[in-house]
Amino acid sequence: MQIQVNGEARACRVDATVGDLLRDLAIKTERVAVELNLEILDRKDFDGRSLHAGDRLEILSFIGGGAPIGSHVRERGFVHAE
């Protein structure tokens, strides 16, 4: 069956769940948010939520990081004055 993942058409199994799709895509569930047909899903529901033809998913990955204090962060006033 066909679904949309991040705006791109993708084929998946008829009996697939959101969890199955994430595993097939090698996406770790600890640091993602998934929106299914405009509904944000709770991580605990990924394996129980079935996919259907025409479903639209948005998968967002969280990325950490930043700049060391003293760089552009301080210049823009994002750090409290000492």
PDB file of N, CA, C and O in Angstrom, chain B, residues numbered from 101:
ATOM      1  N   MET B 101       0.845  -1.182   0.000  1.00  0.00           N
ATOM      2  CA  MET B 101       0.000   0.000   0.000  1.00  0.00           C
ATOM      3  C   MET B 101       0.883   1.236   0.000  1.00  0.00           C
ATOM      4  O   MET B 101       2.056   1.159   0.366  1.00  0.00           O
ATOM      5  N   GLN B 102       0.344   2.355  -0.399  1.00  0.00           N
ATOM      6  CA  GLN B 102       1.091   3.607  -0.491  1.00  0.00           C
ATOM      7  C   GLN B 102       0.720   4.549   0.659  1.00  0.00           C
ATOM      8  O   GLN B 102      -0.454   4.725   0.984  1.00  0.00           O
ATOM      9  N   ILE B 103       1.745   5.143   1.263  1.00  0.00           N
ATOM     10  CA  ILE B 103       1.572   6.184   2.269  1.00  0.00           C
ATOM     11  C   ILE B 103       2.507   7.331   1.909  1.00  0.00           C
ATOM     12  O   ILE B 103       3.311   7.213   0.984  1.00  0.00           O
ATOM     13  N   GLN B 104       2.406   8.427   2.629  1.00  0.00           N
ATOM     14  CA  GLN B 104       3.316   9.564   2.449  1.00  0.00           C
ATOM     15  C   GLN B 104       4.160   9.696   3.710  1.00  0.00           C
ATOM     16  O   GLN B 104       3.621   9.737   4.816  1.00  0.00           O
ATOM     17  N   VAL B 105       5.469   9.764   3.554  1.00  0.00           N
ATOM     18  CA  VAL B 105       6.382   9.955   4.674  1.00  0.00           C
ATOM     19  C   VAL B 105       7.215  11.189   4.387  1.00  0.00           C
ATOM     20  O   VAL B 105       7.992  11.221   3.433  1.00  0.00           O
ATOM     21  N   ASN B 106       7.049  12.194   5.213  1.00  0.00           N
ATOM     22  CA  ASN B 106       7.744  13.474   5.032  1.00  0.00           C
ATOM     23  C   ASN B 106       7.576  13.993   3.607  1.00  0.00           C
ATOM     24  O   ASN B 106       8.523  14.487   2.995  1.00  0.00           O
ATOM     25  N   GLY B 107       6.362  13.871   3.095  1.00  0.00           N
ATOM     26  CA  GLY B 107       6.030  14.420   1.787  1.00  0.00           C
ATOM     27  C   GLY B 107       6.376  13.548   0.598  1.00  0.00           C
ATOM     28  O   GLY B 107       6.121  13.938  -0.542  1.00  0.00           O
ATOM     29  N   GLU B 108       6.951  12.375   0.834  1.00  0.00           N
ATOM     30  CA  GLU B 108       7.336  11.494  -0.267  1.00  0.00           C
ATOM     31  C   GLU B 108       6.528  10.206  -0.226  1.00  0.00           C
ATOM     32  O   GLU B 108       6.293   9.644   0.844  1.00  0.00           O
ATOM     33  N   ALA B 109       6.103   9.740  -1.403  1.00  0.00           N
ATOM     34  CA  ALA B 109       5.355   8.485  -1.490  1.00  0.00           C
ATOM     35  C   ALA B 109       6.263   7.329  -1.097  1.00  0.00           C
ATOM     36  O   ALA B 109       7.442   7.293  -1.449  1.00  0.00           O
ATOM     37  N   ARG B 110       5.688   6.392  -0.363  1.00  0.00           N
ATOM     38  CA  ARG B 110       6.452   5.221   0.075  1.00  0.00           C
ATOM     39  C   ARG B 110       5.500   4.039   0.155  1.00  0.00           C
ATOM     40  O   ARG B 110       4.354   4.173   0.585  1.00  0.00           O
ATOM     41  N   ALA B 111       5.989   2.890  -0.263  1.00  0.00           N
ATOM     42  CA  ALA B 111       5.210   1.659  -0.145  1.00  0.00           C
ATOM     43  C   ALA B 111       5.489   1.027   1.212  1.00  0.00           C
ATOM     44  O   ALA B 111       6.612   1.073   1.714  1.00  0.00           O
ATOM     45  N   CYS B 112       4.459   0.438   1.795  1.00  0.00           N
ATOM     46  CA  CYS B 112       4.657  -0.312   3.033  1.00  0.00           C
ATOM     47  C   CYS B 112       3.690  -1.485   3.072  1.00  0.00           C
ATOM     48  O   CYS B 112       2.727  -1.542   2.307  1.00  0.00           O
ATOM     49  N   ARG B 113       3.963  -2.414   3.969  1.00  0.00           N
ATOM     50  CA  ARG B 113       3.116  -3.604   4.106  1.00  0.00           C
ATOM     51  C   ARG B 113       1.704  -3.217   4.536  1.00  0.00           C
ATOM     52  O   ARG B 113       1.505  -2.219   5.230  1.00  0.00           O
ATOM     53  N   VAL B 114       0.748  -4.003   4.123  1.00  0.00           N
ATOM     54  CA  VAL B 114      -0.653  -3.743   4.468  1.00  0.00           C
ATOM     55  C   VAL B 114      -0.876  -3.812   5.975  1.00  0.00           C
ATOM     56  O   VAL B 114      -1.701  -3.068   6.505  1.00  0.00           O
ATOM     57  N   ASP B 115      -0.164  -4.682   6.672  1.00  0.00           N
ATOM     58  CA  ASP B 115      -0.375  -4.850   8.113  1.00  0.00           C
ATOM     59  C   ASP B 115       0.621  -4.060   8.963  1.00  0.00           C
ATOM     60  O   ASP B 115       0.746  -4.330  10.158  1.00  0.00           O
ATOM     61  N   ALA B 116       1.325  -3.103   8.385  1.00  0.00           N
ATOM     62  CA  ALA B 116       2.387  -2.375   9.084  1.00  0.00           C
ATOM     63  C   ALA B 116       1.828  -1.416  10.127  1.00  0.00           C
ATOM     64  O   ALA B 116       0.744  -0.852   9.972  1.00  0.00           O
ATOM     65  N   THR B 117       2.607  -1.251  11.198  1.00  0.00           N
ATOM     66  CA  THR B 117       2.317  -0.237  12.210  1.00  0.00           C
ATOM     67  C   THR B 117       3.338   0.890  12.065  1.00  0.00           C
ATOM     68  O   THR B 117       4.297   0.778  11.302  1.00  0.00           O
ATOM     69  N   VAL B 118       3.126   1.960  12.794  1.00  0.00           N
ATOM     70  CA  VAL B 118       4.095   3.055  12.795  1.00  0.00           C
ATOM     71  C   VAL B 118       5.442   2.533  13.285  1.00  0.00           C
ATOM     72  O   VAL B 118       6.480   2.882  12.722  1.00  0.00           O
ATOM     73  N   GLY B 119       5.438   1.708  14.320  1.00  0.00           N
ATOM     74  CA  GLY B 119       6.682   1.122  14.832  1.00  0.00           C
ATOM     75  C   GLY B 119       7.401   0.289  13.787  1.00  0.00           C
ATOM     76  O   GLY B 119       8.624   0.360  13.670  1.00  0.00           O
ATOM     77  N   ASP B 120       6.647  -0.504  13.023  1.00  0.00           N
ATOM     78  CA  ASP B 120       7.247  -1.302  11.948  1.00  0.00           C
ATOM     79  C   ASP B 120       7.937  -0.401  10.933  1.00  0.00           C
ATOM     80  O   ASP B 120       9.064  -0.668  10.518  1.00  0.00           O
ATOM     81  N   LEU B 121       7.258   0.659  10.539  1.00  0.00           N
ATOM     82  CA  LEU B 121       7.821   1.582   9.553  1.00  0.00           C
ATOM     83  C   LEU B 121       9.110   2.209  10.070  1.00  0.00           C
ATOM     84  O   LEU B 121      10.098   2.286   9.341  1.00  0.00           O
ATOM     85  N   LEU B 122       9.106   2.654  11.318  1.00  0.00           N
ATOM     86  CA  LEU B 122      10.314   3.260  11.883  1.00  0.00           C
ATOM     87  C   LEU B 122      11.464   2.256  11.907  1.00  0.00           C
ATOM     88  O   LEU B 122      12.601   2.616  11.602  1.00  0.00           O
ATOM     89  N   ARG B 123      11.187   1.019  12.260  1.00  0.00           N
ATOM     90  CA  ARG B 123      12.244  -0.010  12.248  1.00  0.00           C
ATOM     91  C   ARG B 123      12.732  -0.265  10.826  1.00  0.00           C
ATOM     92  O   ARG B 123      13.935  -0.395  10.598  1.00  0.00           O
ATOM     93  N   ASP B 124      11.808  -0.337   9.867  1.00  0.00           N
ATOM     94  CA  ASP B 124      12.196  -0.547   8.463  1.00  0.00           C
ATOM     95  C   ASP B 124      13.086   0.585   7.955  1.00  0.00           C
ATOM     96  O   ASP B 124      13.963   0.367   7.119  1.00  0.00           O
ATOM     97  N   LEU B 125      12.853   1.789   8.465  1.00  0.00           N
ATOM     98  CA  LEU B 125      13.646   2.952   8.061  1.00  0.00           C
ATOM     99  C   LEU B 125      14.893   3.128   8.933  1.00  0.00           C
ATOM    100  O   LEU B 125      15.642   4.089   8.757  1.00  0.00           O
ATOM    101  N   ALA B 126      15.115   2.204   9.871  1.00  0.00           N
ATOM    102  CA  ALA B 126      16.257   2.252  10.805  1.00  0.00           C
ATOM    103  C   ALA B 126      16.267   3.548  11.604  1.00  0.00           C
ATOM    104  O   ALA B 126      17.319   4.150  11.816  1.00  0.00           O
ATOM    105  N   ILE B 127      15.089   3.970  12.044  1.00  0.00           N
ATOM    106  CA  ILE B 127      14.952   5.186  12.847  1.00  0.00           C
ATOM    107  C   ILE B 127      14.746   4.780  14.299  1.00  0.00           C
ATOM    108  O   ILE B 127      13.822   4.030  14.614  1.00  0.00           O
ATOM    109  N   LYS B 128      15.606   5.275  15.182  1.00  0.00           N
ATOM    110  CA  LYS B 128      15.474   4.999  16.612  1.00  0.00           C
ATOM    111  C   LYS B 128      14.348   5.866  17.171  1.00  0.00           C
ATOM    112  O   LYS B 128      14.287   7.068  16.913  1.00  0.00           O
ATOM    113  N   THR B 129      13.476   5.249  17.925  1.00  0.00           N
ATOM    114  CA  THR B 129      12.284   5.953  18.400  1.00  0.00           C
ATOM    115  C   THR B 129      12.542   6.882  19.580  1.00  0.00           C
ATOM    116  O   THR B 129      11.677   7.689  19.918  1.00  0.00           O
ATOM    117  N   GLU B 130      13.697   6.792  20.209  1.00  0.00           N
ATOM    118  CA  GLU B 130      13.965   7.599  21.402  1.00  0.00           C
ATOM    119  C   GLU B 130      13.996   9.097  21.122  1.00  0.00           C
ATOM    120  O   GLU B 130      13.681   9.898  22.002  1.00  0.00           O
ATOM    121  N   ARG B 131      14.371   9.476  19.913  1.00  0.00           N
ATOM    122  CA  ARG B 131      14.557  10.902  19.631  1.00  0.00           C
ATOM    123  C   ARG B 131      13.791  11.361  18.406  1.00  0.00           C
ATOM    124  O   ARG B 131      14.292  12.164  17.618  1.00  0.00           O
ATOM    125  N   VAL B 132      12.580  10.855  18.246  1.00  0.00           N
ATOM    126  CA  VAL B 132      11.752  11.310  17.132  1.00  0.00           C
ATOM    127  C   VAL B 132      10.356  11.647  17.627  1.00  0.00           C
ATOM    128  O   VAL B 132       9.893  11.139  18.648  1.00  0.00           O
ATOM    129  N   ALA B 133       9.715  12.504  16.888  1.00  0.00           N
ATOM    130  CA  ALA B 133       8.288  12.773  17.058  1.00  0.00           C
ATOM    131  C   ALA B 133       7.631  12.360  15.752  1.00  0.00           C
ATOM    132  O   ALA B 133       8.177  12.585  14.672  1.00  0.00           O
ATOM    133  N   VAL B 134       6.457  11.757  15.859  1.00  0.00           N
ATOM    134  CA  VAL B 134       5.747  11.300  14.669  1.00  0.00           C
ATOM    135  C   VAL B 134       4.356  11.910  14.659  1.00  0.00           C
ATOM    136  O   VAL B 134       3.616  11.844  15.641  1.00  0.00           O
ATOM    137  N   GLU B 135       4.026  12.501  13.529  1.00  0.00           N
ATOM    138  CA  GLU B 135       2.689  13.031  13.296  1.00  0.00           C
ATOM    139  C   GLU B 135       2.035  12.142  12.243  1.00  0.00           C
ATOM    140  O   GLU B 135       2.586  11.949  11.159  1.00  0.00           O
ATOM    141  N   LEU B 136       0.875  11.609  12.558  1.00  0.00           N
ATOM    142  CA  LEU B 136       0.131  10.749  11.641  1.00  0.00           C
ATOM    143  C   LEU B 136      -1.197  11.424  11.338  1.00  0.00           C
ATOM    144  O   LEU B 136      -2.047  11.565  12.217  1.00  0.00           O
ATOM    145  N   ASN B 137      -1.368  11.838  10.088  1.00  0.00           N
ATOM    146  CA  ASN B 137      -2.602  12.511   9.671  1.00  0.00           C
ATOM    147  C   ASN B 137      -2.952  13.674  10.603  1.00  0.00           C
ATOM    148  O   ASN B 137      -4.090  13.808  11.053  1.00  0.00           O
ATOM    149  N   LEU B 138      -1.948  14.508  10.881  1.00  0.00           N
ATOM    150  CA  LEU B 138      -2.070  15.723  11.695  1.00  0.00           C
ATOM    151  C   LEU B 138      -2.246  15.460  13.189  1.00  0.00           C
ATOM    152  O   LEU B 138      -2.583  16.380  13.934  1.00  0.00           O
ATOM    153  N   GLU B 139      -2.027  14.235  13.639  1.00  0.00           N
ATOM    154  CA  GLU B 139      -2.109  13.895  15.060  1.00  0.00           C
ATOM    155  C   GLU B 139      -0.725  13.490  15.552  1.00  0.00           C
ATOM    156  O   GLU B 139      -0.100  12.593  14.987  1.00  0.00           O
ATOM    157  N   ILE B 140      -0.243  14.154  16.609  1.00  0.00           N
ATOM    158  CA  ILE B 140       1.041  13.795  17.209  1.00  0.00           C
ATOM    159  C   ILE B 140       0.838  12.508  18.011  1.00  0.00           C
ATOM    160  O   ILE B 140      -0.060  12.423  18.848  1.00  0.00           O
ATOM    161  N   LEU B 141       1.676  11.516  17.748  1.00  0.00           N
ATOM    162  CA  LEU B 141       1.547  10.232  18.428  1.00  0.00           C
ATOM    163  C   LEU B 141       2.456  10.154  19.641  1.00  0.00           C
ATOM    164  O   LEU B 141       3.563  10.693  19.639  1.00  0.00           O
ATOM    165  N   ASP B 142       1.985   9.485  20.666  1.00  0.00           N
ATOM    166  CA  ASP B 142       2.800   9.175  21.831  1.00  0.00           C
ATOM    167  C   ASP B 142       3.693   7.991  21.457  1.00  0.00           C
ATOM    168  O   ASP B 142       3.242   7.060  20.791  1.00  0.00           O
ATOM    169  N   ARG B 143       4.944   8.024  21.878  1.00  0.00           N
ATOM    170  CA  ARG B 143       5.894   6.965  21.545  1.00  0.00           C
ATOM    171  C   ARG B 143       5.373   5.575  21.925  1.00  0.00           C
ATOM    172  O   ARG B 143       5.611   4.601  21.211  1.00  0.00           O
ATOM    173  N   LYS B 144       4.679   5.493  23.029  1.00  0.00           N
ATOM    174  CA  LYS B 144       4.191   4.184  23.490  1.00  0.00           C
ATOM    175  C   LYS B 144       3.141   3.597  22.555  1.00  0.00           C
ATOM    176  O   LYS B 144       2.837   2.407  22.641  1.00  0.00           O
ATOM    177  N   ASP B 145       2.585   4.411  21.667  1.00  0.00           N
ATOM    178  CA  ASP B 145       1.548   3.944  20.745  1.00  0.00           C
ATOM    179  C   ASP B 145       2.079   3.535  19.370  1.00  0.00           C
ATOM    180  O   ASP B 145       1.306   3.055  18.542  1.00  0.00           O
ATOM    181  N   PHE B 146       3.375   3.709  19.105  1.00  0.00           N
ATOM    182  CA  PHE B 146       3.918   3.431  17.774  1.00  0.00           C
ATOM    183  C   PHE B 146       3.620   2.003  17.314  1.00  0.00           C
ATOM    184  O   PHE B 146       3.205   1.792  16.175  1.00  0.00           O
ATOM    185  N   ASP B 147       3.831   1.025  18.196  1.00  0.00           N
ATOM    186  CA  ASP B 147       3.652  -0.371  17.782  1.00  0.00           C
ATOM    187  C   ASP B 147       2.188  -0.780  17.653  1.00  0.00           C
ATOM    188  O   ASP B 147       1.884  -1.766  16.982  1.00  0.00           O
ATOM    189  N   GLY B 148       1.293  -0.056  18.272  1.00  0.00           N
ATOM    190  CA  GLY B 148      -0.118  -0.405  18.199  1.00  0.00           C
ATOM    191  C   GLY B 148      -0.907   0.378  17.173  1.00  0.00           C
ATOM    192  O   GLY B 148      -2.095   0.122  16.973  1.00  0.00           O
ATOM    193  N   ARG B 149      -0.260   1.331  16.521  1.00  0.00           N
ATOM    194  CA  ARG B 149      -0.970   2.193  15.571  1.00  0.00           C
ATOM    195  C   ARG B 149      -0.785   1.681  14.153  1.00  0.00           C
ATOM    196  O   ARG B 149       0.310   1.770  13.598  1.00  0.00           O
ATOM    197  N   SER B 150      -1.831   1.152  13.570  1.00  0.00           N
ATOM    198  CA  SER B 150      -1.785   0.598  12.210  1.00  0.00           C
ATOM    199  C   SER B 150      -1.749   1.703  11.170  1.00  0.00           C
ATOM    200  O   SER B 150      -2.323   2.777  11.353  1.00  0.00           O
ATOM    201  N   LEU B 151      -1.059   1.410  10.072  1.00  0.00           N
ATOM    202  CA  LEU B 151      -1.029   2.327   8.936  1.00  0.00           C
ATOM    203  C   LEU B 151      -2.062   1.892   7.908  1.00  0.00           C
ATOM    204  O   LEU B 151      -2.353   0.705   7.765  1.00  0.00           O
ATOM    205  N   HIS B 152      -2.615   2.872   7.193  1.00  0.00           N
ATOM    206  CA  HIS B 152      -3.623   2.611   6.165  1.00  0.00           C
ATOM    207  C   HIS B 152      -3.231   3.343   4.886  1.00  0.00           C
ATOM    208  O   HIS B 152      -2.527   4.352   4.930  1.00  0.00           O
ATOM    209  N   ALA B 153      -3.684   2.837   3.765  1.00  0.00           N
ATOM    210  CA  ALA B 153      -3.387   3.471   2.473  1.00  0.00           C
ATOM    211  C   ALA B 153      -3.764   4.945   2.529  1.00  0.00           C
ATOM    212  O   ALA B 153      -4.841   5.312   2.999  1.00  0.00           O
ATOM    213  N   GLY B 154      -2.852   5.783   2.037  1.00  0.00           N
ATOM    214  CA  GLY B 154      -3.093   7.218   1.992  1.00  0.00           C
ATOM    215  C   GLY B 154      -2.697   7.970   3.250  1.00  0.00           C
ATOM    216  O   GLY B 154      -2.767   9.199   3.272  1.00  0.00           O
ATOM    217  N   ASP B 155      -2.276   7.258   4.314  1.00  0.00           N
ATOM    218  CA  ASP B 155      -1.843   7.944   5.532  1.00  0.00           C
ATOM    219  C   ASP B 155      -0.679   8.873   5.222  1.00  0.00           C
ATOM    220  O   ASP B 155       0.123   8.621   4.323  1.00  0.00           O
ATOM    221  N   ARG B 156      -0.611   9.955   5.992  1.00  0.00           N
ATOM    222  CA  ARG B 156       0.458  10.943   5.841  1.00  0.00           C
ATOM    223  C   ARG B 156       1.207  11.048   7.164  1.00  0.00           C
ATOM    224  O   ARG B 156       0.635  11.405   8.195  1.00  0.00           O
ATOM    225  N   LEU B 157       2.487  10.732   7.112  1.00  0.00           N
ATOM    226  CA  LEU B 157       3.323  10.802   8.309  1.00  0.00           C
ATOM    227  C   LEU B 157       4.391  11.866   8.142  1.00  0.00           C
ATOM    228  O   LEU B 157       4.942  12.059   7.059  1.00  0.00           O
ATOM    229  N   GLU B 158       4.666  12.545   9.233  1.00  0.00           N
ATOM    230  CA  GLU B 158       5.818  13.437   9.322  1.00  0.00           C
ATOM    231  C   GLU B 158       6.658  12.899  10.468  1.00  0.00           C
ATOM    232  O   GLU B 158       6.164  12.729  11.583  1.00  0.00           O
ATOM    233  N   ILE B 159       7.921  12.632  10.194  1.00  0.00           N
ATOM    234  CA  ILE B 159       8.840  12.114  11.203  1.00  0.00           C
ATOM    235  C   ILE B 159       9.901  13.174  11.442  1.00  0.00           C
ATOM    236  O   ILE B 159      10.628  13.561  10.526  1.00  0.00           O
ATOM    237  N   LEU B 160       9.983  13.641  12.683  1.00  0.00           N
ATOM    238  CA  LEU B 160      10.925  14.693  13.044  1.00  0.00           C
ATOM    239  C   LEU B 160      11.958  14.142  14.005  1.00  0.00           C
ATOM    240  O   LEU B 160      11.609  13.537  15.019  1.00  0.00           O
ATOM    241  N   SER B 161      13.226  14.348  13.693  1.00  0.00           N
ATOM    242  CA  SER B 161      14.319  13.912  14.558  1.00  0.00           C
ATOM    243  C   SER B 161      14.809  15.085  15.382  1.00  0.00           C
ATOM    244  O   SER B 161      14.900  16.211  14.892  1.00  0.00           O
ATOM    245  N   PHE B 162      15.125  14.808  16.647  1.00  0.00           N
ATOM    246  CA  PHE B 162      15.671  15.832  17.527  1.00  0.00           C
ATOM    247  C   PHE B 162      17.186  15.771  17.461  1.00  0.00           C
ATOM    248  O   PHE B 162      17.783  14.697  17.533  1.00  0.00           O
ATOM    249  N   ILE B 163      17.798  16.937  17.324  1.00  0.00           N
ATOM    250  CA  ILE B 163      19.250  17.020  17.224  1.00  0.00           C
ATOM    251  C   ILE B 163      19.739  17.995  18.285  1.00  0.00           C
ATOM    252  O   ILE B 163      19.254  19.124  18.367  1.00  0.00           O
ATOM    253  N   GLY B 164      20.684  17.568  19.085  1.00  0.00           N
ATOM    254  CA  GLY B 164      21.246  18.434  20.114  1.00  0.00           C
ATOM    255  C   GLY B 164      22.517  19.091  19.616  1.00  0.00           C
ATOM    256  O   GLY B 164      23.049  18.746  18.561  1.00  0.00           O
ATOM    257  N   GLY B 165      22.975  20.017  20.377  1.00  0.00           N
ATOM    258  CA  GLY B 165      24.226  20.672  20.011  1.00  0.00           C
ATOM    259  C   GLY B 165      24.180  22.129  20.397  1.00  0.00           C
ATOM    260  O   GLY B 165      23.277  22.573  21.106  1.00  0.00           O
ATOM    261  N   GLY B 166      25.138  22.846  19.936  1.00  0.00           N
ATOM    262  CA  GLY B 166      25.187  24.259  20.245  1.00  0.00           C
ATOM    263  C   GLY B 166      26.592  24.786  20.102  1.00  0.00           C
ATOM    264  O   GLY B 166      27.508  24.084  19.673  1.00  0.00           O
ATOM    265  N   ALA B 167      26.735  26.012  20.464  1.00  0.00           N
ATOM    266  CA  ALA B 167      28.029  26.678  20.355  1.00  0.00           C
ATOM    267  C   ALA B 167      28.574  26.928  21.755  1.00  0.00           C
ATOM    268  O   ALA B 167      27.806  27.127  22.696  1.00  0.00           O
ATOM    269  N   PRO B 168      29.885  26.919  21.895  1.00  0.00           N
ATOM    270  CA  PRO B 168      30.464  27.191  23.208  1.00  0.00           C
ATOM    271  C   PRO B 168      30.193  28.630  23.633  1.00  0.00           C
ATOM    272  O   PRO B 168      30.086  29.531  22.801  1.00  0.00           O
ATOM    273  N   ILE B 169      30.083  28.825  24.944  1.00  0.00           N
ATOM    274  CA  ILE B 169      29.893  30.173  25.482  1.00  0.00           C
ATOM    275  C   ILE B 169      31.072  31.031  25.029  1.00  0.00           C
ATOM    276  O   ILE B 169      32.215  30.573  25.013  1.00  0.00           O
ATOM    277  N   GLY B 170      30.788  32.256  24.668  1.00  0.00           N
ATOM    278  CA  GLY B 170      31.840  33.138  24.197  1.00  0.00           C
ATOM    279  C   GLY B 170      31.816  33.294  22.695  1.00  0.00           C
ATOM    280  O   GLY B 170      32.503  34.161  22.155  1.00  0.00           O
ATOM    281  N   SER B 171      31.052  32.486  22.015  1.00  0.00           N
ATOM    282  CA  SER B 171      30.948  32.619  20.566  1.00  0.00           C
ATOM    283  C   SER B 171      29.770  33.519  20.247  1.00  0.00           C
ATOM    284  O   SER B 171      29.434  34.403  21.034  1.00  0.00           O
ATOM    285  N   HIS B 172      29.146  33.307  19.117  1.00  0.00           N
ATOM    286  CA  HIS B 172      28.043  34.152  18.675  1.00  0.00           C
ATOM    287  C   HIS B 172      26.869  34.151  19.652  1.00  0.00           C
ATOM    288  O   HIS B 172      26.041  35.062  19.617  1.00  0.00           O
ATOM    289  N   VAL B 173      26.785  33.142  20.523  1.00  0.00           N
ATOM    290  CA  VAL B 173      25.681  33.077  21.481  1.00  0.00           C
ATOM    291  C   VAL B 173      25.731  34.273  22.421  1.00  0.00           C
ATOM    292  O   VAL B 173      24.709  34.914  22.664  1.00  0.00           O
ATOM    293  N   ARG B 174      26.909  34.577  22.950  1.00  0.00           N
ATOM    294  CA  ARG B 174      27.051  35.702  23.872  1.00  0.00           C
ATOM    295  C   ARG B 174      26.792  37.020  23.141  1.00  0.00           C
ATOM    296  O   ARG B 174      26.158  37.919  23.693  1.00  0.00           O
ATOM    297  N   GLU B 175      27.273  37.139  21.917  1.00  0.00           N
ATOM    298  CA  GLU B 175      27.105  38.371  21.148  1.00  0.00           C
ATOM    299  C   GLU B 175      25.638  38.716  20.926  1.00  0.00           C
ATOM    300  O   GLU B 175      25.283  39.891  20.844  1.00  0.00           O
ATOM    301  N   ARG B 176      24.804  37.723  20.832  1.00  0.00           N
ATOM    302  CA  ARG B 176      23.384  37.961  20.561  1.00  0.00           C
ATOM    303  C   ARG B 176      22.555  38.079  21.832  1.00  0.00           C
ATOM    304  O   ARG B 176      21.334  38.211  21.760  1.00  0.00           O
ATOM    305  N   GLY B 177      23.199  38.035  22.991  1.00  0.00           N
ATOM    306  CA  GLY B 177      22.484  38.253  24.234  1.00  0.00           C
ATOM    307  C   GLY B 177      21.717  37.057  24.752  1.00  0.00           C
ATOM    308  O   GLY B 177      20.783  37.218  25.538  1.00  0.00           O
ATOM    309  N   PHE B 178      22.092  35.852  24.327  1.00  0.00           N
ATOM    310  CA  PHE B 178      21.373  34.665  24.772  1.00  0.00           C
ATOM    311  C   PHE B 178      21.932  34.102  26.079  1.00  0.00           C
ATOM    312  O   PHE B 178      21.437  33.089  26.574  1.00  0.00           O
ATOM    313  N   VAL B 179      22.941  34.738  26.635  1.00  0.00           N
ATOM    314  CA  VAL B 179      23.545  34.278  27.875  1.00  0.00           C
ATOM    315  C   VAL B 179      23.407  35.391  28.895  1.00  0.00           C
ATOM    316  O   VAL B 179      23.630  36.559  28.578  1.00  0.00           O
ATOM    317  N   HIS B 180      23.038  35.032  30.131  1.00  0.00           N
ATOM    318  CA  HIS B 180      22.918  36.041  31.184  1.00  0.00           C
ATOM    319  C   HIS B 180      24.277  36.686  31.443  1.00  0.00           C
ATOM    320  O   HIS B 180      25.314  36.023  31.398  1.00  0.00           O
ATOM    321  N   ALA B 181      24.252  37.969  31.711  1.00  0.00           N
ATOM    322  CA  ALA B 181      25.492  38.680  32.035  1.00  0.00           C
ATOM    323  C   ALA B 181      26.044  38.140  33.347  1.00  0.00           C
ATOM    324  O   ALA B 181      25.286  37.793  34.252  1.00  0.00           O
ATOM    325  N   GLU B 182      27.343  38.074  33.444  1.00  0.00           N
ATOM    326  CA  GLU B 182      27.976  37.529  34.654  1.00  0.00           C
ATOM    327  C   GLU B 182      28.241  38.617  35.647  1.00  0.00           C
ATOM    328  O   GLU B 182      28.769  38.352  36.727  1.00  0.00           O
TER     329      GLU B 182
END
